[in-house]
């Protein structure tokens, strides 16, 4: 998991969105992080330190001086952590940071810390648009701090516009990126995911059990490691990963067109989609009626996307996936050769905790030059990390 063993400081300043920091703290803790919360005085008007103590198991720090405060906490706290996330960050907090003011525990910690800082603003939309606030945002970004854009919507004050705290999911992903090595920075990676739908008639189609989870995890982790990711997805209920361009397709032939269009500009293709091998030879214009006890459907083979694309490859790294129910390694090796791939990720799909629709996967990564890397049962994000490690090793140096 992205946060396992990480030490995160959440700075909470005084806006109505302060209550959402509780959910952020909970999600980080359940993701394996140790979380310390530091609250400004105004933040405590909206939510109590006890809330955070209950969620994180650590006392929330609230003041530089007085009962409960530790000497030199303002230096130590910001240095002990792996990253700092300010959520919500008020206009006031950003103003103080931009001006270098340290007049309470949180702002002093920020001055004394050299760790990565993620700023998640939340405020009234007119405040956000105020030139002084915008100038401060530019200043903070110029200093290398990451400032997320607030989201649009109805604000607590009733106004509608940009000012909402970014979704917790967005904050978590931005933080995961801040904590990840950027070894794929700027690399253009094409990922396919999900099943395909091959229509029989206007209401029925042939498909398979793929959920898209492994492909979406690859796209998410590649983005986290700095890549520019295009995700070509068959029908899936999963949300598009933060910062990833998603192109939606239904059929294998639509997927082929999309992959062909994007492959030339890509540096790697990870073909995790479970592409249907056949489509009904003719699609009935109207819903087929229940008729004779037996029905014969004629099928025509779909293009082998990987094979077609691999034949066009110049310097790209091309990765296939082999879902197998028997003779895993031999079948995968044959596909590696037949399809002209650089790597193949073989996975057993006849056990309940690996393969389609579940969150874990047990795979073996096979490559040319005798690469054989059997992996234990891992989360699909962890599998994505391992696959991308191999891709990173094969990519030619950036141009
Ligand atoms: O031959 P098989 O379908 O098992 O190969 C699996 C690999 O080939 C996967 O990476 C899948 O995305 C890709 N594939 C393809 N076009 C097809 C079928 C599979 O690119 N028509």
mmCIF file of C-alpha atoms and ligand atoms in Angstrom:
data_model
loop_
_atom_site.group_PDB
_atom_site.id
_atom_site.type_symbol
_atom_site.label_atom_id
_atom_site.label_comp_id
_atom_site.label_asym_id
_atom_site.label_seq_id
_atom_site.Cartn_x
_atom_site.Cartn_y
_atom_site.Cartn_z
ATOM 1 C CA UNK A 1 0.000 0.000 0.000
ATOM 2 C CA UNK A 2 1.176 3.487 -0.793
ATOM 3 C CA UNK A 3 1.169 4.614 2.849
ATOM 4 C CA UNK A 4 2.472 1.552 4.673
ATOM 5 C CA UNK A 5 4.954 2.671 7.315
ATOM 6 C CA UNK A 6 4.774 6.317 6.260
ATOM 7 C CA UNK A 7 4.581 9.073 8.820
ATOM 8 C CA UNK A 8 2.178 11.820 7.737
ATOM 9 C CA UNK A 9 1.442 15.137 9.416
ATOM 10 C CA UNK A 10 -1.977 16.590 8.687
ATOM 11 C CA UNK A 11 -2.206 20.330 9.327
ATOM 12 C CA UNK A 12 -5.815 21.385 9.843
ATOM 13 C CA UNK A 13 -6.673 25.076 9.612
ATOM 14 C CA UNK A 14 -9.918 26.815 10.448
ATOM 15 C CA UNK A 15 -12.467 26.368 7.699
ATOM 16 C CA UNK A 16 -15.764 24.526 7.677
ATOM 17 C CA UNK A 17 -14.095 21.765 5.625
ATOM 18 C CA UNK A 18 -12.037 20.912 8.745
ATOM 19 C CA UNK A 19 -14.467 18.075 9.451
ATOM 20 C CA UNK A 20 -13.406 16.411 6.185
ATOM 21 C CA UNK A 21 -9.850 16.133 7.549
ATOM 22 C CA UNK A 22 -11.231 13.490 9.922
ATOM 23 C CA UNK A 23 -12.035 11.238 6.965
ATOM 24 C CA UNK A 24 -8.608 11.936 5.467
ATOM 25 C CA UNK A 25 -6.944 10.929 8.753
ATOM 26 C CA UNK A 26 -9.023 7.744 8.927
ATOM 27 C CA UNK A 27 -8.195 6.744 5.355
ATOM 28 C CA UNK A 28 -4.472 7.342 5.875
ATOM 29 C CA UNK A 29 -4.480 5.258 9.046
ATOM 30 C CA UNK A 30 -6.334 2.426 7.319
ATOM 31 C CA UNK A 31 -3.827 2.704 4.446
ATOM 32 C CA UNK A 32 -0.994 1.909 6.873
ATOM 33 C CA UNK A 33 0.253 5.422 7.766
ATOM 34 C CA UNK A 34 1.086 6.827 11.191
ATOM 35 C CA UNK A 35 -0.728 10.120 11.346
ATOM 36 C CA UNK A 36 -0.069 13.153 13.533
ATOM 37 C CA UNK A 37 -2.554 16.008 13.412
ATOM 38 C CA UNK A 38 -1.683 19.621 14.144
ATOM 39 C CA UNK A 39 -4.599 22.046 14.419
ATOM 40 C CA UNK A 40 -4.732 25.807 14.361
ATOM 41 C CA UNK A 41 -6.769 27.601 17.023
ATOM 42 C CA UNK A 42 -9.564 28.352 14.557
ATOM 43 C CA UNK A 43 -9.679 24.713 13.393
ATOM 44 C CA UNK A 44 -10.625 23.707 16.924
ATOM 45 C CA UNK A 45 -13.791 25.813 16.624
ATOM 46 C CA UNK A 46 -14.977 23.437 13.883
ATOM 47 C CA UNK A 47 -13.764 20.047 15.058
ATOM 48 C CA UNK A 48 -12.200 18.883 18.307
ATOM 49 C CA UNK A 49 -8.688 17.504 18.873
ATOM 50 C CA UNK A 50 -10.376 14.489 20.448
ATOM 51 C CA UNK A 51 -11.867 13.501 17.091
ATOM 52 C CA UNK A 52 -8.386 13.208 15.601
ATOM 53 C CA UNK A 53 -6.960 11.512 18.669
ATOM 54 C CA UNK A 54 -9.657 8.843 18.420
ATOM 55 C CA UNK A 55 -8.980 8.303 14.719
ATOM 56 C CA UNK A 56 -5.178 8.367 14.759
ATOM 57 C CA UNK A 57 -4.372 7.068 18.237
ATOM 58 C CA UNK A 58 -2.129 10.101 18.750
ATOM 59 C CA UNK A 59 -2.879 13.307 20.589
ATOM 60 C CA UNK A 60 -3.537 16.166 18.171
ATOM 61 C CA UNK A 61 -1.068 19.012 18.761
ATOM 62 C CA UNK A 62 -2.729 22.400 19.152
ATOM 63 C CA UNK A 63 -0.426 24.966 20.723
ATOM 64 C CA UNK A 64 3.201 26.068 20.999
ATOM 65 C CA UNK A 65 2.898 27.013 24.634
ATOM 66 C CA UNK A 66 0.848 26.023 27.624
ATOM 67 C CA UNK A 67 -0.393 22.718 29.030
ATOM 68 C CA UNK A 68 0.179 19.678 26.803
ATOM 69 C CA UNK A 69 2.712 21.398 24.565
ATOM 70 C CA UNK A 70 6.186 19.922 24.218
ATOM 71 C CA UNK A 71 9.327 22.049 24.027
ATOM 72 C CA UNK A 72 10.834 22.053 20.505
ATOM 73 C CA UNK A 73 7.773 20.241 19.092
ATOM 74 C CA UNK A 74 7.635 22.966 16.441
ATOM 75 C CA UNK A 75 10.986 21.789 15.100
ATOM 76 C CA UNK A 76 10.730 18.043 15.639
ATOM 77 C CA UNK A 77 7.239 17.389 14.280
ATOM 78 C CA UNK A 78 7.868 18.699 10.793
ATOM 79 C CA UNK A 79 11.167 16.885 10.499
ATOM 80 C CA UNK A 80 10.103 13.453 11.733
ATOM 81 C CA UNK A 81 7.445 12.926 9.082
ATOM 82 C CA UNK A 82 7.674 11.766 5.455
ATOM 83 C CA UNK A 83 5.223 14.388 4.200
ATOM 84 C CA UNK A 84 2.875 17.127 5.355
ATOM 85 C CA UNK A 85 -0.645 17.621 4.034
ATOM 86 C CA UNK A 86 -2.572 20.801 4.805
ATOM 87 C CA UNK A 87 -6.280 20.041 4.623
ATOM 88 C CA UNK A 88 -8.126 22.274 4.624
ATOM 89 C CA UNK A 89 -5.673 25.085 3.926
ATOM 90 C CA UNK A 90 -7.361 28.444 4.456
ATOM 91 C CA UNK A 91 -6.464 31.642 2.617
ATOM 92 C CA UNK A 92 -4.990 32.840 5.908
ATOM 93 C CA UNK A 93 -2.706 29.810 6.285
ATOM 94 C CA UNK A 94 -1.459 30.114 2.699
ATOM 95 C CA UNK A 95 -0.932 33.859 3.193
ATOM 96 C CA UNK A 96 1.205 33.248 6.249
ATOM 97 C CA UNK A 97 3.204 30.576 4.459
ATOM 98 C CA UNK A 98 3.793 32.829 1.469
ATOM 99 C CA UNK A 99 4.979 35.625 3.784
ATOM 100 C CA UNK A 100 7.110 33.354 5.968
ATOM 101 C CA UNK A 101 5.123 34.007 9.130
ATOM 102 C CA UNK A 102 5.283 31.539 12.010
ATOM 103 C CA UNK A 103 2.928 32.754 14.712
ATOM 104 C CA UNK A 104 1.489 29.447 15.922
ATOM 105 C CA UNK A 105 2.485 25.779 16.120
ATOM 106 C CA UNK A 106 1.418 24.796 12.593
ATOM 107 C CA UNK A 107 2.983 27.744 10.758
ATOM 108 C CA UNK A 108 6.202 27.359 12.758
ATOM 109 C CA UNK A 109 6.382 23.648 11.903
ATOM 110 C CA UNK A 110 5.966 24.563 8.240
ATOM 111 C CA UNK A 111 8.851 27.042 8.419
ATOM 112 C CA UNK A 112 11.135 24.483 10.045
ATOM 113 C CA UNK A 113 10.298 21.515 7.834
ATOM 114 C CA UNK A 114 12.100 20.459 4.665
ATOM 115 C CA UNK A 115 9.659 17.630 3.881
ATOM 116 C CA UNK A 116 7.271 17.592 0.883
ATOM 117 C CA UNK A 117 4.131 19.657 1.523
ATOM 118 C CA UNK A 118 0.752 19.168 -0.146
ATOM 119 C CA UNK A 119 -1.647 22.092 0.193
ATOM 120 C CA UNK A 120 -5.369 21.413 -0.193
ATOM 121 C CA UNK A 121 -7.176 24.762 -0.193
ATOM 122 C CA UNK A 122 -10.829 25.181 0.778
ATOM 123 C CA UNK A 123 -12.579 28.539 1.051
ATOM 124 C CA UNK A 124 -15.327 30.729 -0.352
ATOM 125 C CA UNK A 125 -15.010 31.089 -4.143
ATOM 126 C CA UNK A 126 -14.513 34.892 -4.007
ATOM 127 C CA UNK A 127 -11.713 34.399 -1.485
ATOM 128 C CA UNK A 128 -10.070 31.823 -3.773
ATOM 129 C CA UNK A 129 -10.365 34.238 -6.714
ATOM 130 C CA UNK A 130 -8.927 37.148 -4.710
ATOM 131 C CA UNK A 131 -5.707 38.370 -6.389
ATOM 132 C CA UNK A 132 -3.839 38.306 -3.066
ATOM 133 C CA UNK A 133 -4.712 34.629 -2.600
ATOM 134 C CA UNK A 134 -3.852 33.821 -6.204
ATOM 135 C CA UNK A 135 -0.503 35.614 -5.855
ATOM 136 C CA UNK A 136 0.214 33.513 -2.770
ATOM 137 C CA UNK A 137 -0.662 30.311 -4.623
ATOM 138 C CA UNK A 138 1.778 31.246 -7.392
ATOM 139 C CA UNK A 139 4.473 32.015 -4.806
ATOM 140 C CA UNK A 140 3.984 28.711 -3.022
ATOM 141 C CA UNK A 141 3.999 26.730 -6.279
ATOM 142 C CA UNK A 142 7.148 28.570 -7.412
ATOM 143 C CA UNK A 143 8.818 27.370 -4.225
ATOM 144 C CA UNK A 144 8.057 23.779 -5.221
ATOM 145 C CA UNK A 145 5.082 23.207 -2.944
ATOM 146 C CA UNK A 146 2.145 21.367 -4.436
ATOM 147 C CA UNK A 147 -1.123 23.297 -4.253
ATOM 148 C CA UNK A 148 -4.191 21.355 -5.392
ATOM 149 C CA UNK A 149 -6.955 23.245 -7.166
ATOM 150 C CA UNK A 150 -10.110 23.448 -5.063
ATOM 151 C CA UNK A 151 -13.109 21.732 -6.600
ATOM 152 C CA UNK A 152 -16.191 23.444 -7.971
ATOM 153 C CA UNK A 153 -19.604 23.041 -6.423
ATOM 154 C CA UNK A 154 -21.971 24.414 -3.831
ATOM 155 C CA UNK A 155 -20.001 25.820 -0.918
ATOM 156 C CA UNK A 156 -20.985 25.848 2.753
ATOM 157 C CA UNK A 157 -21.791 29.575 2.474
ATOM 158 C CA UNK A 158 -24.325 28.827 -0.294
ATOM 159 C CA UNK A 159 -22.216 30.270 -3.118
ATOM 160 C CA UNK A 160 -21.419 28.130 -6.130
ATOM 161 C CA UNK A 161 -17.894 28.100 -7.544
ATOM 162 C CA UNK A 162 -14.338 26.896 -6.968
ATOM 163 C CA UNK A 163 -13.602 26.515 -3.294
ATOM 164 C CA UNK A 164 -14.501 23.034 -2.118
ATOM 165 C CA UNK A 165 -11.817 20.902 -0.532
ATOM 166 C CA UNK A 166 -10.661 18.358 -3.152
ATOM 167 C CA UNK A 167 -12.181 14.900 -2.663
ATOM 168 C CA UNK A 168 -10.352 12.733 -0.117
ATOM 169 C CA UNK A 169 -9.548 10.284 -2.925
ATOM 170 C CA UNK A 170 -7.850 13.087 -4.897
ATOM 171 C CA UNK A 171 -5.866 14.212 -1.844
ATOM 172 C CA UNK A 172 -4.741 10.631 -1.115
ATOM 173 C CA UNK A 173 -3.587 10.106 -4.688
ATOM 174 C CA UNK A 174 -1.705 13.437 -4.793
ATOM 175 C CA UNK A 175 -0.037 12.523 -1.498
ATOM 176 C CA UNK A 176 0.850 9.037 -2.753
ATOM 177 C CA UNK A 177 2.475 10.700 -5.754
ATOM 178 C CA UNK A 178 4.439 13.044 -3.510
ATOM 179 C CA UNK A 179 5.784 10.033 -1.610
ATOM 180 C CA UNK A 180 6.600 7.911 -4.685
ATOM 181 C CA UNK A 181 9.878 7.861 -6.582
ATOM 182 C CA UNK A 182 9.381 9.763 -9.848
ATOM 183 C CA UNK A 183 11.276 7.226 -11.944
ATOM 184 C CA UNK A 184 8.659 7.399 -14.732
ATOM 185 C CA UNK A 185 8.530 11.218 -14.799
ATOM 186 C CA UNK A 186 7.245 12.415 -18.162
ATOM 187 C CA UNK A 187 7.250 8.921 -19.712
ATOM 188 C CA UNK A 188 4.205 8.339 -21.929
ATOM 189 C CA UNK A 189 2.513 5.103 -20.968
ATOM 190 C CA UNK A 190 -0.485 3.530 -22.634
ATOM 191 C CA UNK A 191 -2.562 1.090 -20.599
ATOM 192 C CA UNK A 192 -5.610 -0.928 -21.624
ATOM 193 C CA UNK A 193 -8.059 -2.308 -19.094
ATOM 194 C CA UNK A 194 -11.368 -4.028 -18.639
ATOM 195 C CA UNK A 195 -13.448 -6.362 -20.742
ATOM 196 C CA UNK A 196 -14.885 -5.731 -24.182
ATOM 197 C CA UNK A 197 -18.567 -5.952 -25.115
ATOM 198 C CA UNK A 198 -19.412 -7.613 -28.425
ATOM 199 C CA UNK A 199 -23.029 -7.010 -29.377
ATOM 200 C CA UNK A 200 -25.453 -9.746 -30.379
ATOM 201 C CA UNK A 201 -28.418 -7.394 -30.612
ATOM 202 C CA UNK A 202 -29.349 -3.968 -29.140
ATOM 203 C CA UNK A 203 -29.654 -5.382 -25.586
ATOM 204 C CA UNK A 204 -27.289 -8.385 -25.411
ATOM 205 C CA UNK A 205 -23.561 -8.786 -25.720
ATOM 206 C CA UNK A 206 -20.714 -11.268 -25.201
ATOM 207 C CA UNK A 207 -18.210 -10.313 -22.530
ATOM 208 C CA UNK A 208 -15.964 -11.777 -19.792
ATOM 209 C CA UNK A 209 -15.425 -11.434 -16.045
ATOM 210 C CA UNK A 210 -12.773 -8.713 -16.185
ATOM 211 C CA UNK A 211 -13.480 -5.726 -13.894
ATOM 212 C CA UNK A 212 -10.588 -3.539 -15.070
ATOM 213 C CA UNK A 213 -8.980 -3.504 -11.601
ATOM 214 C CA UNK A 214 -5.476 -4.611 -12.635
ATOM 215 C CA UNK A 215 -5.323 -2.215 -15.597
ATOM 216 C CA UNK A 216 -6.649 0.700 -13.530
ATOM 217 C CA UNK A 217 -4.066 -0.082 -10.827
ATOM 218 C CA UNK A 218 -1.307 0.014 -13.467
ATOM 219 C CA UNK A 219 -2.544 3.376 -14.753
ATOM 220 C CA UNK A 220 -2.799 4.783 -11.230
ATOM 221 C CA UNK A 221 0.647 3.629 -10.125
ATOM 222 C CA UNK A 222 2.323 4.746 -13.373
ATOM 223 C CA UNK A 223 0.792 8.204 -12.869
ATOM 224 C CA UNK A 224 1.910 8.177 -9.239
ATOM 225 C CA UNK A 225 5.465 7.528 -10.425
ATOM 226 C CA UNK A 226 5.278 10.551 -12.709
ATOM 227 C CA UNK A 227 4.180 9.068 -16.062
ATOM 228 C CA UNK A 228 1.751 10.700 -18.481
ATOM 229 C CA UNK A 229 -0.820 7.963 -18.706
ATOM 230 C CA UNK A 230 -3.505 7.253 -21.282
ATOM 231 C CA UNK A 231 -5.928 4.545 -20.172
ATOM 232 C CA UNK A 232 -8.012 2.875 -22.861
ATOM 233 C CA UNK A 233 -10.813 1.208 -20.985
ATOM 234 C CA UNK A 234 -13.499 -1.241 -21.931
ATOM 235 C CA UNK A 235 -16.770 -0.941 -19.958
ATOM 236 C CA UNK A 236 -15.883 -0.700 -16.245
ATOM 237 C CA UNK A 237 -17.521 0.756 -13.142
ATOM 238 C CA UNK A 238 -14.216 2.051 -11.808
ATOM 239 C CA UNK A 239 -13.622 5.809 -11.608
ATOM 240 C CA UNK A 240 -10.884 7.250 -13.833
ATOM 241 C CA UNK A 241 -7.672 7.452 -11.755
ATOM 242 C CA UNK A 242 -6.651 10.988 -10.770
ATOM 243 C CA UNK A 243 -4.532 12.685 -13.442
ATOM 244 C CA UNK A 244 -5.001 9.935 -16.036
ATOM 245 C CA UNK A 245 -6.532 10.509 -19.467
ATOM 246 C CA UNK A 246 -9.212 7.861 -20.010
ATOM 247 C CA UNK A 247 -10.615 6.870 -23.407
ATOM 248 C CA UNK A 248 -13.694 4.667 -23.208
ATOM 249 C CA UNK A 249 -14.348 1.939 -25.774
ATOM 250 C CA UNK A 250 -16.740 -1.030 -25.979
ATOM 251 C CA UNK A 251 -15.597 -3.504 -28.582
ATOM 252 C CA UNK A 252 -12.247 -5.091 -29.447
ATOM 253 C CA UNK A 253 -12.272 -3.278 -32.774
ATOM 254 C CA UNK A 254 -12.830 0.085 -31.062
ATOM 255 C CA UNK A 255 -9.999 -0.776 -28.669
ATOM 256 C CA UNK A 256 -7.713 -1.614 -31.608
ATOM 257 C CA UNK A 257 -8.439 1.770 -33.248
ATOM 258 C CA UNK A 258 -7.762 3.631 -29.995
ATOM 259 C CA UNK A 259 -4.530 1.722 -29.316
ATOM 260 C CA UNK A 260 -3.301 2.244 -32.897
ATOM 261 C CA UNK A 261 -4.011 5.979 -32.611
ATOM 262 C CA UNK A 262 -2.050 6.357 -29.359
ATOM 263 C CA UNK A 263 0.730 3.804 -29.740
ATOM 264 C CA UNK A 264 3.118 5.855 -31.922
ATOM 265 C CA UNK A 265 3.433 8.604 -29.297
ATOM 266 C CA UNK A 266 3.739 6.131 -26.390
ATOM 267 C CA UNK A 267 6.912 4.719 -24.860
ATOM 268 C CA UNK A 268 5.282 1.656 -23.325
ATOM 269 C CA UNK A 269 2.066 -0.285 -23.849
ATOM 270 C CA UNK A 270 0.621 -2.366 -21.039
ATOM 271 C CA UNK A 271 -2.166 -4.434 -22.483
ATOM 272 C CA UNK A 272 -4.063 -5.557 -19.382
ATOM 273 C CA UNK A 273 -7.491 -5.597 -21.061
ATOM 274 C CA UNK A 274 -9.278 -8.922 -21.382
ATOM 275 C CA UNK A 275 -10.084 -8.503 -25.037
ATOM 276 C CA UNK A 276 -12.849 -10.694 -26.447
ATOM 277 C CA UNK A 277 -11.421 -13.112 -28.992
ATOM 278 C CA UNK A 278 -14.602 -13.201 -31.103
ATOM 279 C CA UNK A 279 -17.589 -11.024 -31.971
ATOM 280 C CA UNK A 280 -20.959 -12.128 -33.369
ATOM 281 C CA UNK A 281 -20.607 -12.224 -37.159
ATOM 282 C CA UNK A 282 -23.795 -10.254 -37.554
ATOM 283 C CA UNK A 283 -25.448 -7.971 -35.024
ATOM 284 C CA UNK A 284 -29.220 -8.227 -35.104
ATOM 285 C CA UNK A 285 -30.780 -4.824 -35.658
ATOM 286 C CA UNK A 286 -33.715 -5.701 -33.367
ATOM 287 C CA UNK A 287 -33.871 -7.624 -30.118
ATOM 288 C CA UNK A 288 -33.682 -11.327 -30.909
ATOM 289 C CA UNK A 289 -36.891 -13.199 -30.075
ATOM 290 C CA UNK A 290 -37.076 -16.357 -27.997
ATOM 291 C CA UNK A 291 -37.728 -19.032 -30.612
ATOM 292 C CA UNK A 292 -36.460 -22.555 -31.263
ATOM 293 C CA UNK A 293 -34.921 -24.520 -28.312
ATOM 294 C CA UNK A 294 -31.460 -24.245 -29.792
ATOM 295 C CA UNK A 295 -29.809 -21.176 -31.240
ATOM 296 C CA UNK A 296 -26.585 -21.091 -33.211
ATOM 297 C CA UNK A 297 -24.572 -17.876 -33.188
ATOM 298 C CA UNK A 298 -21.769 -17.423 -35.680
ATOM 299 C CA UNK A 299 -18.678 -15.697 -34.394
ATOM 300 C CA UNK A 300 -15.836 -13.981 -36.223
ATOM 301 C CA UNK A 301 -12.371 -13.636 -34.751
ATOM 302 C CA UNK A 302 -11.382 -10.231 -33.384
ATOM 303 C CA UNK A 303 -8.053 -8.692 -34.317
ATOM 304 C CA UNK A 304 -5.195 -9.583 -31.957
ATOM 305 C CA UNK A 305 -4.465 -6.036 -30.835
ATOM 306 C CA UNK A 306 -1.151 -6.845 -29.192
ATOM 307 C CA UNK A 307 0.171 -8.761 -32.146
ATOM 308 C CA UNK A 308 -0.776 -6.018 -34.606
ATOM 309 C CA UNK A 309 0.651 -3.287 -32.450
ATOM 310 C CA UNK A 310 3.820 -5.138 -31.437
ATOM 311 C CA UNK A 311 4.612 -5.510 -35.160
ATOM 312 C CA UNK A 312 4.670 -1.693 -35.427
ATOM 313 C CA UNK A 313 6.894 -1.187 -32.422
ATOM 314 C CA UNK A 314 10.010 0.914 -32.646
ATOM 315 C CA UNK A 315 11.547 1.507 -29.232
ATOM 316 C CA UNK A 316 8.380 0.932 -27.220
ATOM 317 C CA UNK A 317 8.223 -1.582 -24.406
ATOM 318 C CA UNK A 318 5.239 -3.861 -25.033
ATOM 319 C CA UNK A 319 3.719 -5.855 -22.192
ATOM 320 C CA UNK A 320 1.003 -8.478 -22.493
ATOM 321 C CA UNK A 321 -1.046 -10.284 -19.873
ATOM 322 C CA UNK A 322 -1.857 -13.962 -19.975
ATOM 323 C CA UNK A 323 -4.816 -15.164 -17.967
ATOM 324 C CA UNK A 324 -4.587 -18.922 -17.788
ATOM 325 C CA UNK A 325 -6.305 -21.757 -15.995
ATOM 326 C CA UNK A 326 -3.523 -24.336 -16.666
ATOM 327 C CA UNK A 327 0.115 -24.641 -17.868
ATOM 328 C CA UNK A 328 0.586 -21.024 -16.878
ATOM 329 C CA UNK A 329 4.274 -20.532 -17.594
ATOM 330 C CA UNK A 330 4.461 -22.476 -20.857
ATOM 331 C CA UNK A 331 1.351 -20.813 -22.249
ATOM 332 C CA UNK A 332 2.624 -17.369 -21.262
ATOM 333 C CA UNK A 333 6.052 -17.958 -22.831
ATOM 334 C CA UNK A 334 4.410 -19.015 -26.075
ATOM 335 C CA UNK A 335 2.391 -15.762 -26.134
ATOM 336 C CA UNK A 336 5.532 -13.738 -25.410
ATOM 337 C CA UNK A 337 7.162 -15.253 -28.514
ATOM 338 C CA UNK A 338 4.098 -15.390 -30.803
ATOM 339 C CA UNK A 339 3.069 -11.824 -30.122
ATOM 340 C CA UNK A 340 6.589 -10.372 -30.116
ATOM 341 C CA UNK A 341 6.385 -8.917 -26.583
ATOM 342 C CA UNK A 342 9.044 -7.642 -24.198
ATOM 343 C CA UNK A 343 7.288 -8.875 -21.074
ATOM 344 C CA UNK A 344 4.299 -10.980 -20.219
ATOM 345 C CA UNK A 345 2.470 -11.036 -16.909
ATOM 346 C CA UNK A 346 1.032 -14.487 -16.386
ATOM 347 C CA UNK A 347 -1.770 -14.942 -13.944
ATOM 348 C CA UNK A 348 -3.661 -17.898 -12.709
ATOM 349 C CA UNK A 349 -7.355 -17.089 -12.880
ATOM 350 C CA UNK A 350 -8.832 -20.255 -11.409
ATOM 351 C CA UNK A 351 -8.306 -19.431 -7.754
ATOM 352 C CA UNK A 352 -10.767 -17.206 -5.894
ATOM 353 C CA UNK A 353 -8.261 -14.600 -4.646
ATOM 354 C CA UNK A 354 -6.413 -14.055 -7.931
ATOM 355 C CA UNK A 355 -7.412 -12.779 -11.351
ATOM 356 C CA UNK A 356 -10.757 -11.367 -12.364
ATOM 357 C CA UNK A 357 -12.723 -8.883 -10.252
ATOM 358 C CA UNK A 358 -10.834 -9.337 -6.931
ATOM 359 C CA UNK A 359 -8.380 -6.888 -5.334
ATOM 360 C CA UNK A 360 -5.445 -9.305 -5.200
ATOM 361 C CA UNK A 361 -3.472 -11.106 -7.854
ATOM 362 C CA UNK A 362 -0.776 -13.745 -8.030
ATOM 363 C CA UNK A 363 1.352 -13.334 -11.112
ATOM 364 C CA UNK A 364 4.644 -14.338 -12.664
ATOM 365 C CA UNK A 365 6.463 -11.765 -14.762
ATOM 366 C CA UNK A 366 8.255 -13.349 -17.702
ATOM 367 C CA UNK A 367 10.600 -11.536 -20.042
ATOM 368 C CA UNK A 368 13.207 -12.098 -22.668
ATOM 369 C CA UNK A 369 16.754 -12.734 -21.431
ATOM 370 C CA UNK A 370 15.621 -15.392 -18.934
ATOM 371 C CA UNK A 371 13.565 -13.102 -16.748
ATOM 372 C CA UNK A 372 11.280 -15.225 -14.595
ATOM 373 C CA UNK A 373 9.847 -13.474 -11.567
ATOM 374 C CA UNK A 374 7.195 -15.403 -9.657
ATOM 375 C CA UNK A 375 5.456 -13.139 -7.123
ATOM 376 C CA UNK A 376 3.373 -14.010 -4.063
ATOM 377 C CA UNK A 377 -0.268 -13.008 -3.717
ATOM 378 C CA UNK A 378 -0.211 -9.191 -3.721
ATOM 379 C CA UNK A 379 -2.696 -6.341 -4.041
ATOM 380 C CA UNK A 380 -3.223 -5.267 -7.636
ATOM 381 C CA UNK A 381 -1.428 -1.988 -6.859
ATOM 382 C CA UNK A 382 1.584 -3.929 -5.589
ATOM 383 C CA UNK A 383 1.534 -6.072 -8.741
ATOM 384 C CA UNK A 384 1.432 -2.829 -10.740
ATOM 385 C CA UNK A 385 4.533 -1.576 -8.871
ATOM 386 C CA UNK A 386 6.439 -4.775 -9.732
ATOM 387 C CA UNK A 387 5.403 -4.722 -13.394
ATOM 388 C CA UNK A 388 6.337 -1.047 -13.701
ATOM 389 C CA UNK A 389 9.739 -1.739 -12.095
ATOM 390 C CA UNK A 390 10.436 -4.097 -15.000
ATOM 391 C CA UNK A 391 9.092 -1.615 -17.563
ATOM 392 C CA UNK A 392 11.244 1.176 -16.066
ATOM 393 C CA UNK A 393 14.319 -1.048 -16.393
ATOM 394 C CA UNK A 394 13.595 -1.692 -20.103
ATOM 395 C CA UNK A 395 12.736 1.866 -21.166
ATOM 396 C CA UNK A 396 15.491 3.552 -23.155
ATOM 397 C CA UNK A 397 16.854 6.722 -21.483
ATOM 398 C CA UNK A 398 14.479 9.684 -21.881
ATOM 399 C CA UNK A 399 14.970 11.791 -25.000
HETATM 400 O O1 LIG B 1 -3.944 -14.821 -26.490
HETATM 401 P P1 LIG B 1 -4.533 -14.194 -25.283
HETATM 402 O O2 LIG B 1 -5.871 -13.570 -25.519
HETATM 403 O O3 LIG B 1 -4.589 -15.067 -24.079
HETATM 404 O O4 LIG B 1 -3.475 -13.035 -24.935
HETATM 405 C C1 LIG B 1 -3.673 -12.172 -23.876
HETATM 406 C C2 LIG B 1 -3.000 -10.856 -24.143
HETATM 407 O O5 LIG B 1 -3.290 -10.429 -25.467
HETATM 408 C C3 LIG B 1 -3.521 -9.758 -23.245
HETATM 409 O O6 LIG B 1 -2.475 -8.832 -23.009
HETATM 410 C C4 LIG B 1 -4.637 -9.145 -24.067
HETATM 411 O O7 LIG B 1 -4.863 -7.800 -23.711
HETATM 412 C C5 LIG B 1 -4.113 -9.268 -25.476
HETATM 413 N N1 LIG B 1 -5.130 -9.499 -26.503
HETATM 414 C C6 LIG B 1 -5.202 -8.648 -27.571
HETATM 415 N N2 LIG B 1 -6.144 -8.824 -28.547
HETATM 416 C C7 LIG B 1 -6.983 -9.859 -28.498
HETATM 417 C C8 LIG B 1 -6.911 -10.754 -27.414
HETATM 418 C C9 LIG B 1 -5.971 -10.540 -26.440
HETATM 419 O O8 LIG B 1 -4.421 -7.708 -27.633
HETATM 420 N N3 LIG B 1 -7.881 -9.993 -29.430
#
